[in-house]
Short mmCIF file of C-alpha atoms in Angstrom, two decimals:
data_model
loop_
_atom_site.label_atom_id
_atom_site.label_comp_id
_atom_site.label_asym_id
_atom_site.label_seq_id
_atom_site.Cartn_x
_atom_site.Cartn_y
_atom_site.Cartn_z
CA UNK A 1 54.69 11.27 132.43
CA UNK A 2 52.99 11.55 135.73
CA UNK A 3 55.91 9.57 136.62
CA UNK A 4 58.00 11.19 135.61
CA UNK A 5 56.72 14.86 136.94
CA UNK A 6 56.50 12.46 140.37
CA UNK A 7 60.10 11.94 139.81
CA UNK A 8 61.53 15.23 139.01
CA UNK A 9 59.27 16.86 142.28
CA UNK A 10 60.76 14.79 144.88
CA UNK A 11 64.81 14.86 143.38
CA UNK A 12 64.24 18.42 143.71
CA UNK A 13 63.80 17.55 147.64
CA UNK A 14 65.93 15.61 147.40
CA UNK A 15 68.71 17.63 145.81
CA UNK A 16 67.79 20.82 148.28
CA UNK A 17 68.17 18.58 151.37
CA UNK A 18 71.53 17.32 149.54
CA UNK A 19 71.24 14.26 151.75
CA UNK A 20 72.59 10.33 150.20
CA UNK A 21 70.00 8.62 153.08
CA UNK A 22 67.32 10.52 152.18
CA UNK A 23 68.26 10.16 147.71
CA UNK A 24 67.68 6.61 148.43
CA UNK A 25 64.55 6.17 150.71
CA UNK A 26 62.62 8.05 148.51
CA UNK A 27 64.05 6.16 145.40
CA UNK A 28 63.29 3.14 146.89
CA UNK A 29 60.16 5.00 147.13
CA UNK A 30 59.54 5.66 144.03
CA UNK A 31 60.91 2.63 142.04
CA UNK A 32 58.44 1.09 144.53
CA UNK A 33 55.75 3.47 143.31
CA UNK A 34 56.58 3.22 139.60
CA UNK A 35 57.17 -0.10 139.32
CA UNK A 36 53.89 -1.87 142.08
CA UNK A 37 51.88 0.95 141.82
CA UNK A 38 51.48 2.95 138.72
CA UNK A 39 47.66 4.08 140.00
CA UNK A 40 49.50 5.47 143.36
CA UNK A 41 52.68 7.38 141.08
CA UNK A 42 50.02 9.06 139.41
CA UNK A 43 48.19 10.42 142.26
CA UNK A 44 50.62 11.36 144.45
CA UNK A 45 52.39 13.80 141.42
CA UNK A 46 48.91 15.27 141.27
CA UNK A 47 48.41 15.32 145.03
CA UNK A 48 51.73 16.31 145.49
CA UNK A 49 51.32 19.84 143.33
CA UNK A 50 49.78 21.35 146.32
CA UNK A 51 52.68 20.80 148.03
CA UNK A 52 54.82 22.98 145.75
CA UNK A 53 52.38 25.82 145.61
CA UNK A 54 54.52 27.34 148.62
CA UNK A 55 57.44 29.69 147.44
CA UNK A 56 61.11 28.06 147.05
CA UNK A 57 61.48 29.12 150.16
CA UNK A 58 59.23 28.31 152.19
CA UNK A 59 59.92 24.94 150.64
CA UNK A 60 62.80 24.69 151.73
CA UNK A 61 62.53 26.11 154.97
CA UNK A 62 59.48 23.26 155.08
CA UNK A 63 62.22 19.88 154.55
CA UNK A 64 65.37 20.74 155.70
CA UNK A 65 65.51 20.18 159.48
CA UNK A 66 62.05 17.47 159.23
CA UNK A 67 63.57 13.72 158.68
CA UNK A 68 63.66 11.29 156.21
CA UNK A 69 60.67 9.56 157.13
CA UNK A 70 58.43 12.26 157.98
CA UNK A 71 59.02 13.23 154.24
CA UNK A 72 58.18 9.74 152.97
CA UNK A 73 55.10 9.80 155.62
CA UNK A 74 54.35 13.15 154.38
CA UNK A 75 53.34 11.84 151.00
CA UNK A 76 51.88 7.61 151.95
CA UNK A 77 49.59 9.96 154.05
CA UNK A 78 48.36 11.69 151.49
CA UNK A 79 48.10 8.59 148.60
CA UNK A 80 45.94 6.72 151.84
CA UNK A 81 43.68 9.51 153.02
CA UNK A 82 43.43 11.52 150.02
CA UNK A 83 43.87 10.29 146.23
CA UNK A 84 42.04 8.70 143.73
CA UNK A 85 43.27 5.00 144.05
CA UNK A 86 41.72 5.16 148.39
CA UNK A 87 38.70 7.25 146.44
CA UNK A 88 38.04 3.58 144.31
CA UNK A 89 38.79 1.53 146.47
CA UNK A 90 36.39 3.05 149.47
CA UNK A 91 33.86 3.16 146.68
CA UNK A 92 34.17 -0.33 145.06
CA UNK A 93 32.20 -3.16 146.78
CA UNK A 94 35.31 -5.35 147.24
CA UNK A 95 35.55 -6.45 151.22
CA UNK A 96 38.78 -7.39 150.65
CA UNK A 97 40.23 -4.53 149.32
CA UNK A 98 38.55 -2.05 151.78
CA UNK A 99 39.71 -4.20 154.93
CA UNK A 100 43.87 -4.07 153.21
CA UNK A 101 43.08 0.49 152.82
CA UNK A 102 41.85 -0.06 156.69
CA UNK A 103 45.34 -1.92 157.48
CA UNK A 104 47.09 -0.01 155.52
CA UNK A 105 46.08 3.49 157.43
CA UNK A 106 46.50 1.51 160.69
CA UNK A 107 50.34 0.54 160.19
CA UNK A 108 50.22 4.07 158.91
CA UNK A 109 49.27 5.45 162.13
CA UNK A 110 51.54 3.41 163.87
CA UNK A 111 54.40 4.44 162.07
CA UNK A 112 53.59 7.69 162.91
CA UNK A 113 53.58 7.42 166.45
CA UNK A 114 56.91 5.51 166.57
CA UNK A 115 58.55 8.71 164.47
CA UNK A 116 56.68 10.55 167.52
CA UNK A 117 58.86 7.81 169.36
CA UNK A 118 61.58 8.79 167.50
CA UNK A 119 62.39 5.13 166.22
CA UNK A 120 63.04 5.71 163.02
CA UNK A 121 63.99 3.11 161.56
CA UNK A 122 60.73 0.69 163.16
CA UNK A 123 58.49 4.07 161.73
CA UNK A 124 60.09 2.89 158.20
CA UNK A 125 59.22 -0.42 158.30
CA UNK A 126 55.60 -0.12 159.10
CA UNK A 127 55.50 2.41 156.44
CA UNK A 128 56.69 -0.21 153.78
CA UNK A 129 53.85 -2.57 154.96
CA UNK A 130 51.14 0.26 154.72
CA UNK A 131 52.71 0.50 151.41
CA UNK A 132 52.56 -3.17 150.43
CA UNK A 133 48.97 -3.28 151.84
CA UNK A 134 48.15 -0.26 149.69
CA UNK A 135 49.48 -1.71 146.64
CA UNK A 136 47.74 -5.20 146.95
CA UNK A 137 44.47 -3.65 147.62
CA UNK A 138 44.67 -1.41 145.10
CA UNK A 139 45.83 -4.59 142.56
CA UNK A 140 41.89 -6.04 142.92
CA UNK A 141 40.44 -2.81 142.23
CA UNK A 142 41.22 -1.36 138.74
CA UNK A 143 40.83 1.74 137.22
CA UNK A 144 39.08 1.71 134.01
CA UNK A 145 39.77 5.64 133.36
CA UNK A 146 43.54 4.79 134.14
CA UNK A 147 43.51 1.94 131.48
CA UNK A 148 42.34 4.13 129.33
CA UNK A 149 44.45 6.69 129.61
CA UNK A 150 47.33 5.12 128.47
CA UNK A 151 45.23 2.79 125.66
CA UNK A 152 45.06 6.32 124.58
CA UNK A 153 48.40 7.25 124.44
CA UNK A 154 49.90 3.96 123.34
CA UNK A 155 47.31 4.37 119.92
CA UNK A 156 48.58 7.88 119.33
CA UNK A 157 52.37 6.28 120.17
CA UNK A 158 52.08 3.59 117.25
CA UNK A 159 50.35 6.15 115.21
CA UNK A 160 53.23 8.65 114.95
CA UNK A 161 55.68 5.23 114.76
CA UNK A 162 53.13 4.53 111.63
CA UNK A 163 53.71 7.23 110.15
CA UNK A 164 57.97 7.22 110.73
CA UNK A 165 57.68 3.65 108.86
CA UNK A 166 55.72 4.85 106.41
CA UNK A 167 57.93 7.17 105.15
CA UNK A 168 60.89 5.46 105.66
CA UNK A 169 59.46 2.68 103.71
CA UNK A 170 58.18 4.62 100.62
CA UNK A 171 61.26 5.83 100.41
CA UNK A 172 63.64 3.55 100.69
CA UNK A 173 61.43 1.80 98.18
CA UNK A 174 61.86 5.36 96.15
CA UNK A 175 65.19 5.09 96.02
CA UNK A 176 65.08 1.50 95.17
CA UNK A 177 67.28 0.17 97.69
CA UNK A 178 64.48 -2.15 98.36
CA UNK A 179 63.65 -5.58 96.88
CA UNK A 180 60.59 -5.21 94.43
CA UNK A 181 58.89 -8.66 95.40
CA UNK A 182 57.43 -6.29 98.42
CA UNK A 183 56.94 -8.22 101.65
CA UNK A 184 53.91 -5.30 102.66
CA UNK A 185 50.51 -6.02 101.47
CA UNK A 186 49.29 -2.21 101.06
CA UNK A 187 45.92 -3.13 100.71
CA UNK A 188 45.88 -5.33 104.09
CA UNK A 189 47.83 -2.36 105.90
CA UNK A 190 45.30 -0.05 104.71
CA UNK A 191 42.51 -2.02 106.10
CA UNK A 192 44.06 -2.27 109.98
CA UNK A 193 44.92 1.32 109.37
CA UNK A 194 41.42 2.52 109.07
CA UNK A 195 39.74 -0.72 111.24
CA UNK A 196 42.56 1.15 114.03
CA UNK A 197 40.76 4.64 113.51
CA UNK A 198 37.12 3.21 113.60
CA UNK A 199 37.71 1.86 116.42
CA UNK A 200 39.34 4.01 118.00
CA UNK A 201 35.87 6.98 116.88
CA UNK A 202 34.06 4.25 118.81
CA UNK A 203 36.40 5.32 121.90
CA UNK A 204 37.96 1.54 122.05
CA UNK A 205 41.17 2.47 122.60
CA UNK A 206 42.33 -0.80 123.61
CA UNK A 207 41.36 -2.55 120.22
CA UNK A 208 42.81 0.65 118.54
CA UNK A 209 45.97 0.38 119.90
CA UNK A 210 46.33 -3.50 119.39
CA UNK A 211 45.20 -2.82 115.74
CA UNK A 212 47.42 -0.24 114.73
CA UNK A 213 50.25 -2.20 116.78
CA UNK A 214 49.22 -5.06 114.17
CA UNK A 215 49.93 -2.50 111.04
CA UNK A 216 52.93 -0.87 112.63
CA UNK A 217 54.52 -4.64 113.13
CA UNK A 218 53.34 -5.19 109.63
CA UNK A 219 55.74 -1.56 108.52
CA UNK A 220 58.37 -3.24 110.88
CA UNK A 221 58.94 -7.27 109.25
CA UNK A 222 58.72 -5.22 106.33
CA UNK A 223 61.06 -3.22 106.92
CA UNK A 224 63.70 -5.02 108.37
CA UNK A 225 63.21 -7.37 105.53
CA UNK A 226 63.81 -5.02 102.63
CA UNK A 227 66.86 -4.05 104.65
CA UNK A 228 68.28 -7.24 105.81
CA UNK A 229 71.75 -7.15 105.48
CA UNK A 230 72.61 -4.79 103.62
CA UNK A 231 74.97 -1.39 104.93
CA UNK A 232 74.06 2.39 104.78
CA UNK A 233 76.90 4.65 104.22
CA UNK A 234 76.53 8.33 105.21
CA UNK A 235 79.39 10.05 103.40
CA UNK A 236 81.01 12.83 105.04
CA UNK A 237 80.75 16.13 103.15
CA UNK A 238 80.64 19.52 102.91
CA UNK A 239 78.44 21.76 100.58
CA UNK A 240 80.68 24.69 101.74
CA UNK A 241 83.15 26.12 103.54
CA UNK A 242 80.65 27.75 106.37
CA UNK A 243 79.05 24.54 106.89
CA UNK A 244 82.39 22.88 107.26
CA UNK A 245 83.97 25.87 109.64
CA UNK A 246 80.91 25.05 112.06
CA UNK A 247 81.08 21.20 111.46
CA UNK A 248 85.09 22.09 113.17
CA UNK A 249 83.76 24.15 116.28
CA UNK A 250 81.38 21.50 117.28
CA UNK A 251 84.22 18.93 116.79
CA UNK A 252 86.42 21.54 118.70
CA UNK A 253 83.73 21.81 121.81
CA UNK A 254 83.30 18.41 122.39
CA UNK A 255 86.96 17.58 122.44
CA UNK A 256 87.52 20.54 125.30
CA UNK A 257 84.81 18.61 126.59
CA UNK A 258 86.40 15.44 126.50
CA UNK A 259 89.61 16.72 127.66
CA UNK A 260 88.34 18.79 130.80
CA UNK A 261 86.42 14.68 132.05
CA UNK A 262 90.19 13.44 131.07
CA UNK A 263 91.27 16.04 133.34
CA UNK A 264 88.80 15.75 136.31
CA UNK A 265 90.36 12.03 136.94
CA UNK A 266 93.88 13.25 136.71
CA UNK A 267 95.65 14.07 139.31
CA UNK A 268 96.28 18.05 139.53
CA UNK A 269 99.99 17.48 140.11
CA UNK A 270 101.10 15.55 137.41
CA UNK A 271 102.73 16.36 133.77
CA UNK A 272 99.75 15.04 131.60
CA UNK A 273 97.58 17.50 133.97
CA UNK A 274 99.49 20.31 132.93
CA UNK A 275 100.45 19.07 129.23
CA UNK A 276 96.57 19.32 128.89
CA UNK A 277 95.94 22.69 130.74
CA UNK A 278 98.45 24.04 128.49
CA UNK A 279 97.15 22.58 125.01
CA UNK A 280 93.84 23.85 126.01
CA UNK A 281 95.22 27.20 126.81
CA UNK A 282 96.46 26.94 123.48
CA UNK A 283 93.32 25.99 122.05
CA UNK A 284 91.88 29.29 122.85
CA UNK A 285 94.73 31.16 121.63
CA UNK A 286 93.54 29.37 117.98
CA UNK A 287 90.00 29.63 118.07
CA UNK A 288 90.77 33.56 118.43
CA UNK A 289 93.16 33.43 115.81
CA UNK A 290 90.87 31.36 113.72
CA UNK A 291 87.65 33.75 115.10
CA UNK A 292 89.87 36.97 113.22
CA UNK A 293 89.88 35.09 109.60
CA UNK A 294 86.77 34.76 110.09
CA UNK A 295 85.78 38.17 110.57
CA UNK A 296 88.58 39.20 107.58
CA UNK A 297 86.62 36.66 105.22
CA UNK A 298 89.12 34.28 104.96
CA UNK A 299 87.49 31.01 105.69
CA UNK A 300 89.58 28.69 104.26
CA UNK A 301 92.67 30.33 106.94
CA UNK A 302 90.10 30.01 109.52
CA UNK A 303 89.17 26.35 109.05
CA UNK A 304 92.59 25.48 108.59
CA UNK A 305 93.93 26.93 111.76
CA UNK A 306 90.69 25.37 113.40
CA UNK A 307 91.54 21.97 111.90
CA UNK A 308 94.94 21.81 113.21
CA UNK A 309 94.08 22.95 116.46
CA UNK A 310 91.19 19.50 115.78
CA UNK A 311 94.16 17.67 115.22
CA UNK A 312 96.19 18.73 117.81
CA UNK A 313 93.79 17.82 120.91
CA UNK A 314 92.52 14.64 119.35
CA UNK A 315 95.91 13.29 119.36
CA UNK A 316 96.03 14.37 122.84
CA UNK A 317 93.23 12.64 123.65
CA UNK A 318 93.90 9.78 121.52
CA UNK A 319 97.50 9.36 123.99
CA UNK A 320 94.95 9.97 127.25
CA UNK A 321 94.70 6.21 126.45
CA UNK A 322 90.50 7.01 125.04
CA UNK B 1 63.36 11.20 125.54
CA UNK B 2 59.66 12.70 126.96
CA UNK B 3 58.23 9.70 124.48
CA UNK B 4 60.93 6.91 125.84
CA UNK B 5 58.79 7.34 129.09
CA UNK B 6 55.24 6.94 128.09
CA UNK B 7 53.82 3.90 129.13
CA UNK B 8 54.33 2.04 126.50
CA UNK B 9 57.82 2.00 125.61
CA UNK B 10 58.33 2.93 129.17
CA UNK B 11 57.54 -1.01 130.66
CA UNK B 12 60.38 -2.52 128.43
CA UNK B 13 62.73 0.41 128.87
CA UNK B 14 62.17 -0.66 132.46
CA UNK B 15 62.92 -4.58 131.55
CA UNK B 16 66.41 -3.21 130.18
CA UNK B 17 67.11 -1.21 132.88
CA UNK B 18 67.05 -4.14 135.02
CA UNK B 19 68.66 -6.48 132.69
CA UNK B 20 72.08 -4.26 132.57
CA UNK B 21 71.98 -4.55 136.35
CA UNK B 22 71.15 -0.65 137.21
CA UNK B 23 67.30 0.68 138.45
CA UNK B 24 64.47 2.61 138.08
CA UNK B 25 65.03 6.00 139.59
CA UNK B 26 68.44 6.00 137.73
CA UNK B 27 66.51 5.19 134.03
CA UNK B 28 63.99 8.08 134.68
CA UNK B 29 66.04 10.39 135.28
CA UNK B 30 68.69 10.35 132.72
CA UNK B 31 67.82 13.52 131.25
CA UNK B 32 67.77 15.81 134.31
CA UNK B 33 70.73 15.21 135.97
CA UNK B 34 72.31 15.01 132.76
CA UNK B 35 71.49 18.56 132.23
CA UNK B 36 73.43 19.39 135.12
CA UNK B 37 76.82 17.34 134.59
CA UNK B 38 77.01 14.38 132.46
CA UNK B 39 79.20 12.59 133.91
CA UNK B 40 78.04 13.45 137.22
CA UNK B 41 75.52 10.40 136.41
CA UNK B 42 78.04 8.20 134.33
CA UNK B 43 78.60 5.55 136.54
CA UNK B 44 80.28 3.24 134.53
CA UNK B 45 82.97 5.29 133.80
CA UNK B 46 83.97 4.52 137.34
CA UNK B 47 87.33 3.64 138.56
CA UNK B 48 87.53 -0.90 138.15
CA UNK B 49 87.35 -1.02 141.77
CA UNK B 50 84.46 0.90 142.29
CA UNK B 51 82.61 -0.67 139.96
CA UNK B 52 79.24 -3.37 140.57
CA UNK B 53 79.16 -2.67 143.70
CA UNK B 54 76.91 -4.61 146.30
CA UNK B 55 72.97 -3.26 146.01
CA UNK B 56 73.23 -2.02 149.70
CA UNK B 57 76.08 0.37 148.59
CA UNK B 58 74.91 1.60 144.82
CA UNK B 59 73.37 4.62 146.47
CA UNK B 60 70.47 2.95 144.42
CA UNK B 61 68.92 0.54 146.96
CA UNK B 62 67.68 0.91 149.84
CA UNK B 63 70.80 -0.04 152.80
CA UNK B 64 67.87 0.16 155.71
CA UNK B 65 65.67 -2.09 153.86
CA UNK B 66 66.77 -6.06 154.62
CA UNK B 67 64.88 -7.03 151.25
CA UNK B 68 67.65 -4.54 149.42
CA UNK B 69 70.52 -7.87 150.72
CA UNK B 70 68.41 -10.71 149.34
CA UNK B 71 69.40 -9.68 146.37
CA UNK B 72 72.37 -11.05 144.14
CA UNK B 73 75.79 -8.62 143.98
CA UNK B 74 76.38 -7.82 140.57
CA UNK B 75 79.83 -9.46 141.08
CA UNK B 76 78.63 -12.75 141.75
CA UNK B 77 76.15 -12.60 139.21
CA UNK B 78 78.54 -11.49 136.00
CA UNK B 79 81.21 -13.60 137.48
CA UNK B 80 79.36 -16.80 134.76
CA UNK B 81 79.02 -14.23 131.95
CA UNK B 82 82.03 -13.08 129.47
CA UNK B 83 83.67 -10.46 130.07
CA UNK B 84 83.95 -6.92 128.63
CA UNK B 85 86.63 -4.22 128.70
CA UNK B 86 84.68 -1.64 130.19
CA UNK B 87 81.29 -0.94 131.76
CA UNK B 88 80.67 -3.06 134.56
CA UNK B 89 82.25 -5.41 132.66
CA UNK B 90 80.58 -7.80 130.85
CA UNK B 91 80.00 -7.96 127.68
CA UNK B 92 75.82 -8.11 126.95
CA UNK B 93 75.74 -8.56 123.49
CA UNK B 94 77.71 -11.62 123.64
CA UNK B 95 76.05 -12.56 126.74
CA UNK B 96 73.28 -12.89 124.26
CA UNK B 97 74.79 -14.73 121.61
CA UNK B 98 75.74 -17.27 123.43
CA UNK B 99 72.83 -17.90 125.17
CA UNK B 100 74.61 -17.01 129.14
CA UNK B 101 70.89 -14.44 129.42
CA UNK B 102 67.45 -14.45 127.70
CA UNK B 103 65.77 -11.42 129.00
CA UNK B 104 62.01 -11.36 128.48
CA UNK B 105 61.10 -8.79 125.38
CA UNK B 106 57.86 -7.55 127.30
CA UNK B 107 57.57 -6.94 130.88
CA UNK B 108 53.71 -7.46 130.31
CA UNK B 109 53.43 -10.81 127.79
CA UNK B 110 56.36 -13.36 127.92
CA UNK B 111 55.18 -14.65 124.94
CA UNK B 112 56.46 -11.49 122.37
CA UNK B 113 59.69 -12.07 120.40
CA UNK B 114 61.86 -9.03 118.80
CA UNK B 115 62.13 -7.55 115.42
CA UNK B 116 65.88 -8.20 114.76
CA UNK B 117 67.21 -6.08 112.27
CA UNK B 118 69.95 -6.90 110.60
CA UNK B 119 71.07 -3.19 108.80
CA UNK B 120 73.94 -1.55 109.43
CA UNK B 121 74.46 2.11 109.37
CA UNK B 122 78.04 3.75 108.84
CA UNK B 123 78.82 6.78 110.13
CA UNK B 124 82.31 7.86 107.32
CA UNK B 125 83.61 10.78 110.61
CA UNK B 126 85.75 12.82 109.30
CA UNK B 127 89.89 12.60 109.28
CA UNK B 128 91.40 9.49 110.41
CA UNK B 129 89.42 8.11 113.43
CA UNK B 130 87.94 5.37 111.70
CA UNK B 131 83.89 5.42 110.90
CA UNK B 132 81.76 5.17 112.95
CA UNK B 133 79.40 1.49 112.43
CA UNK B 134 75.61 1.37 113.79
CA UNK B 135 74.78 -1.92 114.23
CA UNK B 136 70.62 -2.52 114.09
CA UNK B 137 70.26 -6.00 114.84
CA UNK B 138 72.29 -6.29 118.27
CA UNK B 139 70.12 -3.07 119.07
CA UNK B 140 67.00 -4.64 118.06
CA UNK B 141 67.82 -8.08 120.51
CA UNK B 142 67.20 -5.92 123.21
CA UNK B 143 65.08 -2.87 121.88
CA UNK B 144 62.36 -2.10 120.13
CA UNK B 145 61.93 -0.06 117.05
CA UNK B 146 59.77 2.96 119.22
CA UNK B 147 62.65 2.77 121.96
CA UNK B 148 64.79 5.21 119.13
CA UNK B 149 62.40 6.05 116.39
CA UNK B 150 61.58 8.59 116.42
CA UNK B 151 62.54 10.23 119.39
CA UNK B 152 66.28 10.18 119.38
CA UNK B 153 66.67 9.60 115.50
CA UNK B 154 64.79 9.75 112.66
CA UNK B 155 64.31 7.34 110.44
CA UNK B 156 65.78 9.17 107.03
CA UNK B 157 69.45 9.26 105.70
CA UNK B 158 70.67 12.86 105.92
CA UNK B 159 67.89 13.79 109.22
CA UNK B 160 70.14 13.30 112.56
CA UNK B 161 73.16 15.55 113.37
CA UNK B 162 75.50 13.38 115.49
CA UNK B 163 78.20 14.28 117.17
CA UNK B 164 80.90 13.34 119.97
CA UNK B 165 79.93 16.56 121.64
CA UNK B 166 75.62 15.79 121.76
CA UNK B 167 76.88 12.00 122.80
CA UNK B 168 78.62 13.03 125.71
CA UNK B 169 76.45 15.35 126.99
CA UNK B 170 74.15 12.68 126.69
CA UNK B 171 71.47 12.83 122.97
CA UNK B 172 71.45 10.52 120.44
CA UNK B 173 73.69 7.51 121.29
CA UNK B 174 74.26 9.02 124.63
CA UNK B 175 71.17 8.69 125.59
CA UNK B 176 71.82 5.01 126.55
CA UNK B 177 75.41 4.41 125.69
CA UNK B 178 77.17 5.35 129.40
CA UNK B 179 74.16 4.77 131.20
CA UNK B 180 72.57 1.64 130.05
CA UNK B 181 74.77 0.25 127.11
CA UNK B 182 78.63 0.57 127.26
CA UNK B 183 80.46 3.74 128.08
CA UNK B 184 81.95 6.10 125.88
CA UNK B 185 85.33 5.51 127.33
CA UNK B 186 85.38 2.84 124.52
CA UNK B 187 86.18 4.62 121.57
CA UNK B 188 86.29 1.33 118.83
CA UNK B 189 83.77 -0.33 119.83
CA UNK B 190 81.43 2.27 117.48
CA UNK B 191 85.24 3.86 115.63
CA UNK B 192 84.98 -0.01 114.25
CA UNK B 193 85.38 0.58 110.62
CA UNK B 194 89.53 1.13 109.92
CA UNK B 195 90.10 4.03 106.73
CA UNK B 196 92.17 2.20 103.13
#
């Protein structure tokens, strides 16, 4: 979640700048953060909130005109000097980590100097170095709070999965789609869930998650055994003409989207372009006609017009090689 | 989408994205960029000549970072794999079946094996368009149940309203198809069950 938020914030900047180079660099920065340094990503997300308190206009002003590196640099400065990960490293007794953090900061300062001198490429390299150093430093000092949060979320997600699959299994069993010598050991399953809940009550989230995962896996196995080599057919039918009309309307919209997509890839002066544009206009007429039928309560006629229109649109879509 | 990206399944999702030769950054803003324009992000719909560019030119990796050039270019990497008809021109399903690739299922634990489920869901389609066959088997070889259930699909007959419009807009099957799995333009691969 936090990682995603970080990305959203950064991408909004990217869009403001509308600058490919910056998006690439920030993108790489983000992926470094997300992949190797999730701790930092969440820190940055929290810290970065402060950057966004200014009005959108302020925000734009403060970004436009600044270089790519200084954008990145600002973010790294925050992480290096004012984040929970640095606090954690500093308050730990891990000399190795502390030394690495110092090195990372040194590298950052060198980068800032290079940036002032206008040597962007060199500055960027130093920034990357500092990130790498911090990443290594952080890996020496784990964050127990973060581990706990992750495990708690994992437990909650597994709980949701459990409920979903339990319901699916029961439904399938009742509908007799399942072989009766069910592979599911209900008592064992029940015990596992009780155990997982107990672990959760004692705030032992990692055990809670592990136990719940075992329960979910039992259900997954049972479902895959029960449904093995089966085919479930979802038939196509509607209860009312109104439902069918609504359905055809959605279909119509999706075809228009497809055709517009085809148009985007066609030469404007080509015959096919004109043909598609033509049919799209005719479709507007068909929709208007169908609408008239609806207002006068002739649902069957409305449906028939729309269906005919959709068939024509589809024919056109298919004839365009889709 | 949010659920897809909670830390738990995040790892698996990342792994998948990496395997299909795409980058994390893209995976994470799927839903955001799509809101603006579903096809702007759809790199798999690019003309053939523009597909699978080398890392320094793909708009994802940093061309100024020298390690970008250490990465193997996709075209070279893909040359030994079974070819597909669309997307990045690799038939990933076949590649996996033939043992040409053996992706690790879990980012942190190399011993985890997938729970593969061989269940087909056929969704009948009105009119002459062939019906859609959704195969669990090929999906669960790559993905965990939690990648789809319950966030994208509720595992219950009648509970999901799927249409081409939603797919093109990047929902339902379109959460992956057109981004990390074969693109929408490959109609026949989903609409694979001819009517009598």
